[in-house]
Short mmCIF file of C-alpha atoms and ligand atoms in Angstrom, two decimals:
data_model
loop_
_atom_site.label_atom_id
_atom_site.label_comp_id
_atom_site.label_asym_id
_atom_site.label_seq_id
_atom_site.Cartn_x
_atom_site.Cartn_y
_atom_site.Cartn_z
CA UNK A 1 86.30 115.81 87.24
CA UNK A 2 88.40 117.28 84.11
CA UNK A 3 90.89 114.25 82.87
CA UNK A 4 93.81 115.52 82.80
CA UNK A 5 93.05 115.86 86.59
CA UNK A 6 96.53 115.85 88.39
CA UNK A 7 96.10 116.59 91.83
CA UNK A 8 97.61 120.07 92.28
CA UNK A 9 100.50 119.14 89.56
CA UNK A 10 101.22 116.22 92.52
CA UNK A 11 100.68 113.68 89.06
CA UNK A 12 102.13 115.41 85.73
CA UNK A 13 104.62 112.92 83.97
CA UNK A 14 108.02 114.36 85.58
CA UNK A 15 106.03 114.23 88.83
CA UNK A 16 105.02 110.49 88.78
CA UNK A 17 108.85 109.04 86.99
CA UNK A 18 110.54 111.01 90.36
CA UNK A 19 108.05 109.22 92.37
CA UNK A 20 108.61 105.81 90.47
CA UNK A 21 112.52 106.83 91.00
CA UNK A 22 111.84 106.09 95.34
CA UNK A 23 108.81 104.07 95.79
CA UNK A 24 110.26 101.13 92.92
CA UNK A 25 109.22 100.39 89.37
CA UNK A 26 105.26 100.34 89.14
CA UNK A 27 104.90 102.03 91.56
CA UNK A 28 103.65 105.62 93.11
CA UNK A 29 103.05 104.33 97.12
CA UNK A 30 105.30 103.40 100.33
CA UNK A 31 106.90 100.19 100.31
CA UNK A 32 106.49 99.35 96.74
CA UNK A 33 106.61 96.01 94.89
CA UNK A 34 108.12 94.47 99.07
CA UNK A 35 104.20 95.62 100.86
CA UNK A 36 101.85 94.83 98.42
CA UNK A 37 103.47 91.25 97.92
CA UNK A 38 102.89 91.07 101.87
CA UNK A 39 99.32 92.56 101.46
CA UNK A 40 98.41 90.11 98.55
CA UNK A 41 99.75 87.13 100.85
CA UNK A 42 97.18 88.06 103.18
CA UNK A 43 94.16 87.31 100.56
CA UNK A 44 92.54 84.41 98.97
CA UNK A 45 93.15 84.66 94.86
CA UNK A 46 91.45 81.84 93.06
CA UNK A 47 91.57 80.69 89.39
CA UNK A 48 90.18 83.71 87.73
CA UNK A 49 89.77 86.20 90.63
CA UNK A 50 88.24 89.44 89.37
CA UNK A 51 89.88 92.82 91.15
CA UNK A 52 88.98 96.01 90.66
CA UNK A 53 92.55 98.67 91.68
CA UNK A 54 90.86 102.49 92.73
CA UNK A 55 93.39 104.68 91.84
CA UNK A 56 96.13 101.74 90.35
CA UNK A 57 98.68 104.43 89.25
CA UNK A 58 101.40 102.90 87.22
CA UNK A 59 99.59 99.22 87.77
CA UNK A 60 103.01 97.60 89.68
CA UNK A 61 100.41 96.03 91.88
CA UNK A 62 97.49 95.09 88.96
CA UNK A 63 100.55 93.39 86.60
CA UNK A 64 101.44 91.55 89.84
CA UNK A 65 98.40 90.22 90.39
CA UNK A 66 97.71 89.43 87.14
CA UNK A 67 101.01 87.58 86.87
CA UNK A 68 101.09 85.58 90.08
CA UNK A 69 97.42 84.97 90.43
CA UNK A 70 95.42 84.59 87.38
CA UNK A 71 94.17 87.86 88.56
CA UNK A 72 91.92 89.43 85.76
CA UNK A 73 92.54 93.02 86.48
CA UNK A 74 90.64 96.26 86.01
CA UNK A 75 92.64 99.83 87.09
CA UNK A 76 90.71 102.48 87.19
CA UNK A 77 92.62 105.88 87.66
CA UNK A 78 91.44 109.77 87.29
CA UNK A 79 95.28 110.77 85.90
CA UNK A 80 95.44 110.75 82.73
CA UNK A 81 99.40 110.55 82.43
CA UNK A 82 99.36 107.15 84.86
CA UNK A 83 96.67 105.54 83.00
CA UNK A 84 98.87 106.27 79.74
CA UNK A 85 101.98 105.03 81.30
CA UNK A 86 99.78 101.87 82.78
CA UNK A 87 98.69 101.10 79.01
CA UNK A 88 101.96 101.28 77.44
CA UNK A 89 103.24 98.74 80.03
CA UNK A 90 100.67 96.90 79.32
CA UNK A 91 100.53 95.96 75.72
CA UNK A 92 100.38 92.19 75.29
CA UNK A 93 98.62 91.09 78.64
CA UNK A 94 95.11 90.29 78.24
CA UNK A 95 94.23 89.76 81.60
CA UNK A 96 95.12 93.76 82.82
CA UNK A 97 93.07 96.52 81.57
CA UNK A 98 93.73 100.29 82.48
CA UNK A 99 90.67 102.82 82.56
CA UNK A 100 90.83 106.83 82.55
CA UNK A 101 87.43 107.10 85.10
CA UNK A 102 86.78 108.65 88.84
CA UNK A 103 85.81 105.67 90.93
CA UNK A 104 82.66 107.77 91.44
CA UNK A 105 81.27 108.60 88.38
CA UNK A 106 81.44 104.55 88.01
CA UNK A 107 78.52 101.85 87.28
CA UNK A 108 79.77 98.47 87.19
CA UNK A 109 76.94 95.69 87.65
CA UNK A 110 76.43 94.42 91.41
CA UNK A 111 78.64 91.29 92.14
CA UNK A 112 81.23 92.80 89.33
CA UNK A 113 84.25 91.97 91.97
CA UNK A 114 86.23 89.67 94.04
CA UNK A 115 88.39 91.52 95.20
CA UNK A 116 88.51 95.29 95.76
CA UNK A 117 92.13 97.08 96.05
CA UNK A 118 93.42 100.39 96.65
CA UNK A 119 96.42 101.69 97.43
CA UNK A 120 97.48 105.18 98.89
CA UNK A 121 94.31 106.81 96.62
CA UNK A 122 91.42 107.33 98.80
CA UNK A 123 92.94 109.64 100.96
CA UNK A 124 92.18 111.90 97.56
CA UNK A 125 88.18 111.14 98.46
CA UNK A 126 86.47 112.99 100.43
CA UNK A 127 83.23 111.55 99.69
CA UNK A 128 84.38 108.37 101.52
CA UNK A 129 80.68 106.97 102.31
CA UNK A 130 79.43 107.53 99.32
CA UNK A 131 82.34 105.85 97.63
CA UNK A 132 82.07 102.79 100.31
CA UNK A 133 78.30 102.44 99.40
CA UNK A 134 79.35 101.67 95.61
CA UNK A 135 82.28 99.39 96.90
CA UNK A 136 79.76 97.26 98.59
CA UNK A 137 77.65 97.31 95.57
CA UNK A 138 80.47 95.59 93.44
CA UNK A 139 81.54 93.05 95.95
CA UNK A 140 79.97 89.93 94.83
CA UNK A 141 79.38 87.77 98.09
CA UNK A 142 82.01 86.36 99.88
CA UNK A 143 84.83 88.79 98.38
CA UNK A 144 86.90 90.89 99.79
CA UNK A 145 87.96 94.67 100.47
CA UNK A 146 91.96 95.59 100.94
CA UNK A 147 92.59 98.84 101.15
CA UNK A 148 95.90 100.66 102.48
CA UNK A 149 95.54 104.42 103.23
CA UNK A 150 96.98 107.33 104.99
CA UNK A 151 94.91 108.62 108.26
CA UNK A 152 95.24 110.74 110.47
CA UNK A 153 95.20 111.25 114.73
CA UNK A 154 91.65 110.72 116.47
CA UNK A 155 93.41 113.75 118.57
CA UNK A 156 93.57 117.27 117.30
CA UNK A 157 96.61 117.80 115.28
CA UNK A 158 99.38 120.34 114.48
CA UNK A 159 98.63 123.07 112.95
CA UNK A 160 102.26 122.25 111.06
CA UNK A 161 100.21 119.19 109.93
CA UNK A 162 97.10 120.18 108.95
CA UNK A 163 98.46 122.51 106.48
CA UNK A 164 100.35 119.96 104.80
CA UNK A 165 97.36 117.91 104.39
CA UNK A 166 95.34 120.85 103.24
CA UNK A 167 98.49 122.07 100.87
CA UNK A 168 98.42 117.97 99.21
CA UNK A 169 94.34 118.26 99.12
CA UNK A 170 94.40 114.76 100.75
CA UNK A 171 91.04 114.09 103.19
CA UNK A 172 92.16 111.59 106.20
CA UNK A 173 90.17 110.08 108.78
CA UNK A 174 91.29 108.28 112.02
CA UNK A 175 92.04 104.20 111.56
CA UNK A 176 88.71 103.33 113.71
CA UNK A 177 86.88 106.11 112.01
CA UNK A 178 87.96 104.84 108.47
CA UNK A 179 87.33 101.09 109.06
CA UNK A 180 83.52 102.28 110.59
CA UNK A 181 82.62 103.15 107.34
CA UNK A 182 83.69 100.56 105.91
CA UNK A 183 81.05 98.33 108.19
CA UNK A 184 78.14 100.59 107.81
CA UNK A 185 78.34 100.54 104.69
CA UNK A 186 77.93 96.98 104.81
CA UNK A 187 81.40 94.98 105.03
CA UNK A 188 81.92 92.31 107.50
CA UNK A 189 85.12 91.26 109.85
CA UNK A 190 86.50 94.77 109.09
CA UNK A 191 89.90 94.40 110.04
CA UNK A 192 91.50 97.64 111.27
CA UNK A 193 95.38 97.89 111.33
CA UNK A 194 97.48 100.78 112.31
CA UNK A 195 100.55 100.03 110.25
CA UNK A 196 102.58 103.62 110.81
CA UNK A 197 105.38 101.92 112.45
CA UNK A 198 105.97 100.31 109.34
CA UNK A 199 105.40 102.62 107.21
CA UNK A 200 107.66 105.01 109.06
CA UNK A 201 110.52 102.37 108.57
CA UNK A 202 109.76 101.75 104.82
CA UNK A 203 110.07 106.18 104.34
CA UNK A 204 113.24 105.69 106.10
CA UNK A 205 114.00 102.99 103.77
CA UNK A 206 113.07 104.87 100.81
CA UNK A 207 114.90 108.09 101.92
CA UNK A 208 118.59 106.40 102.35
CA UNK A 209 118.30 104.64 98.54
CA UNK A 210 117.62 108.37 97.50
CA UNK A 211 120.26 109.62 99.53
CA UNK A 212 122.60 106.40 98.55
CA UNK A 213 121.52 106.35 94.81
CA UNK A 214 121.89 110.19 94.78
CA UNK A 215 124.34 110.04 91.81
CA UNK A 216 122.09 108.17 89.54
CA UNK A 217 118.79 109.85 90.43
CA UNK A 218 121.14 113.19 89.34
CA UNK A 219 121.49 111.97 86.32
CA UNK A 220 117.87 112.25 85.35
CA UNK A 221 116.47 115.11 88.14
CA UNK A 222 117.53 118.08 89.27
CA UNK A 223 119.26 118.68 92.73
CA UNK A 224 116.01 120.60 93.48
CA UNK A 225 113.85 117.38 92.75
CA UNK A 226 115.90 115.04 95.36
CA UNK A 227 115.83 117.92 98.04
CA UNK A 228 112.15 118.08 97.30
CA UNK A 229 111.56 114.00 97.94
CA UNK A 230 114.39 114.06 101.19
CA UNK A 231 112.36 117.17 102.62
CA UNK A 232 108.88 115.41 101.53
CA UNK A 233 109.80 111.93 102.99
CA UNK A 234 111.21 114.05 106.47
CA UNK A 235 108.26 115.83 107.32
CA UNK A 236 106.39 112.77 106.86
CA UNK A 237 108.51 110.98 109.03
CA UNK A 238 108.00 113.69 111.59
CA UNK A 239 104.36 113.51 111.05
CA UNK A 240 104.94 109.83 112.36
CA UNK A 241 106.32 110.28 115.18
CA UNK A 242 104.33 113.14 117.25
CA UNK A 243 101.60 110.87 115.98
CA UNK A 244 99.61 113.49 113.88
CA UNK A 245 100.12 111.22 110.81
CA UNK A 246 98.95 107.50 110.58
CA UNK A 247 98.99 104.89 107.71
CA UNK A 248 95.90 102.19 108.02
CA UNK A 249 94.76 98.93 106.38
CA UNK A 250 91.43 97.79 106.33
CA UNK A 251 91.17 94.15 104.98
CA UNK A 252 87.06 93.23 105.20
CA UNK A 253 84.41 90.66 103.09
C1 SAM B 1 99.27 107.93 95.63
S1 SAM B 1 98.77 107.42 93.67
C2 SAM B 1 99.31 105.63 94.53
C3 SAM B 1 98.70 104.71 93.01
C4 SAM B 1 98.78 103.06 93.24
N1 SAM B 1 97.96 102.90 93.81
C5 SAM B 1 100.28 103.02 94.03
O1 SAM B 1 100.27 101.99 94.69
O2 SAM B 1 101.03 102.95 93.39
C6 SAM B 1 97.10 107.65 94.19
C7 SAM B 1 96.40 107.34 92.93
O3 SAM B 1 95.43 107.72 93.47
C8 SAM B 1 94.38 108.32 92.20
N2 SAM B 1 93.29 109.13 92.64
C9 SAM B 1 93.07 110.25 92.98
N3 SAM B 1 91.50 109.94 93.16
C10 SAM B 1 90.66 109.15 92.30
C11 SAM B 1 89.72 108.83 92.03
N4 SAM B 1 88.92 109.98 92.15
N5 SAM B 1 89.30 107.89 91.11
C12 SAM B 1 90.24 107.22 90.21
N6 SAM B 1 91.96 107.57 90.45
C13 SAM B 1 91.84 108.14 92.35
C14 SAM B 1 95.59 109.80 91.10
O4 SAM B 1 95.74 109.88 90.21
C15 SAM B 1 97.11 108.49 91.71
O5 SAM B 1 96.96 107.86 90.50
#
């Protein structure tokens, strides 16, 4: 895959900074730091936990785990701009490194990591079974996996939602099927959590922040950018309300 992959323009520098404005510093996923902290609270960290962050984006979660828990974090992302910005921010921090790479092309040794983490990135990867087999190999015995991702209804979805998924280039599974794939790959005690309700609340809060801080937003971005984000968020809320769209959290060993 090309190294300047930007997912149909979704991750150009302008759009990344626009997304960061809504998600909070270091993040391009809903809930930003708040959810990262709450997901990390469920994990066990020891001294020097080796973490792989897949689709690490701007590195918000990697920096947090490195600083708060003393973890050694390797972040992978196939967006050149994400890695460029993350590396600018990583200067002087010894226990975080970011690499430009498609996770599917990586060849880590067995048992390389104690925690495999990914937030809202695997929606871009159709080859999930292939990926999970690799992750099972890279995770050390007793290690943990935590993935949050977009998901879909197990039933037939509306054509509007299907268009949104297709246009965004997403590959979505329902929450149970996703968890079953992880189990098939060899992960144990996989807990599937549908957190769509919480996701909707987060989307509403982010939408409100955007409306409330519109003057500040408009100092850096256009009215068109603002309308685009408010409308895109509204669309996601409606997809969640009508049951087409879900979000899942999967935690296993
Ligand atoms: C929605 S962003 C989330 C970024 C970050 N996890 C966060 O929470 O802020 C998804 C990221 O996954 C990356 N990504 C997509 N497919 C990937 C792949 N095959 N290998 C590595 N990174 C990938 C994208 O480039 C993008 O930066």
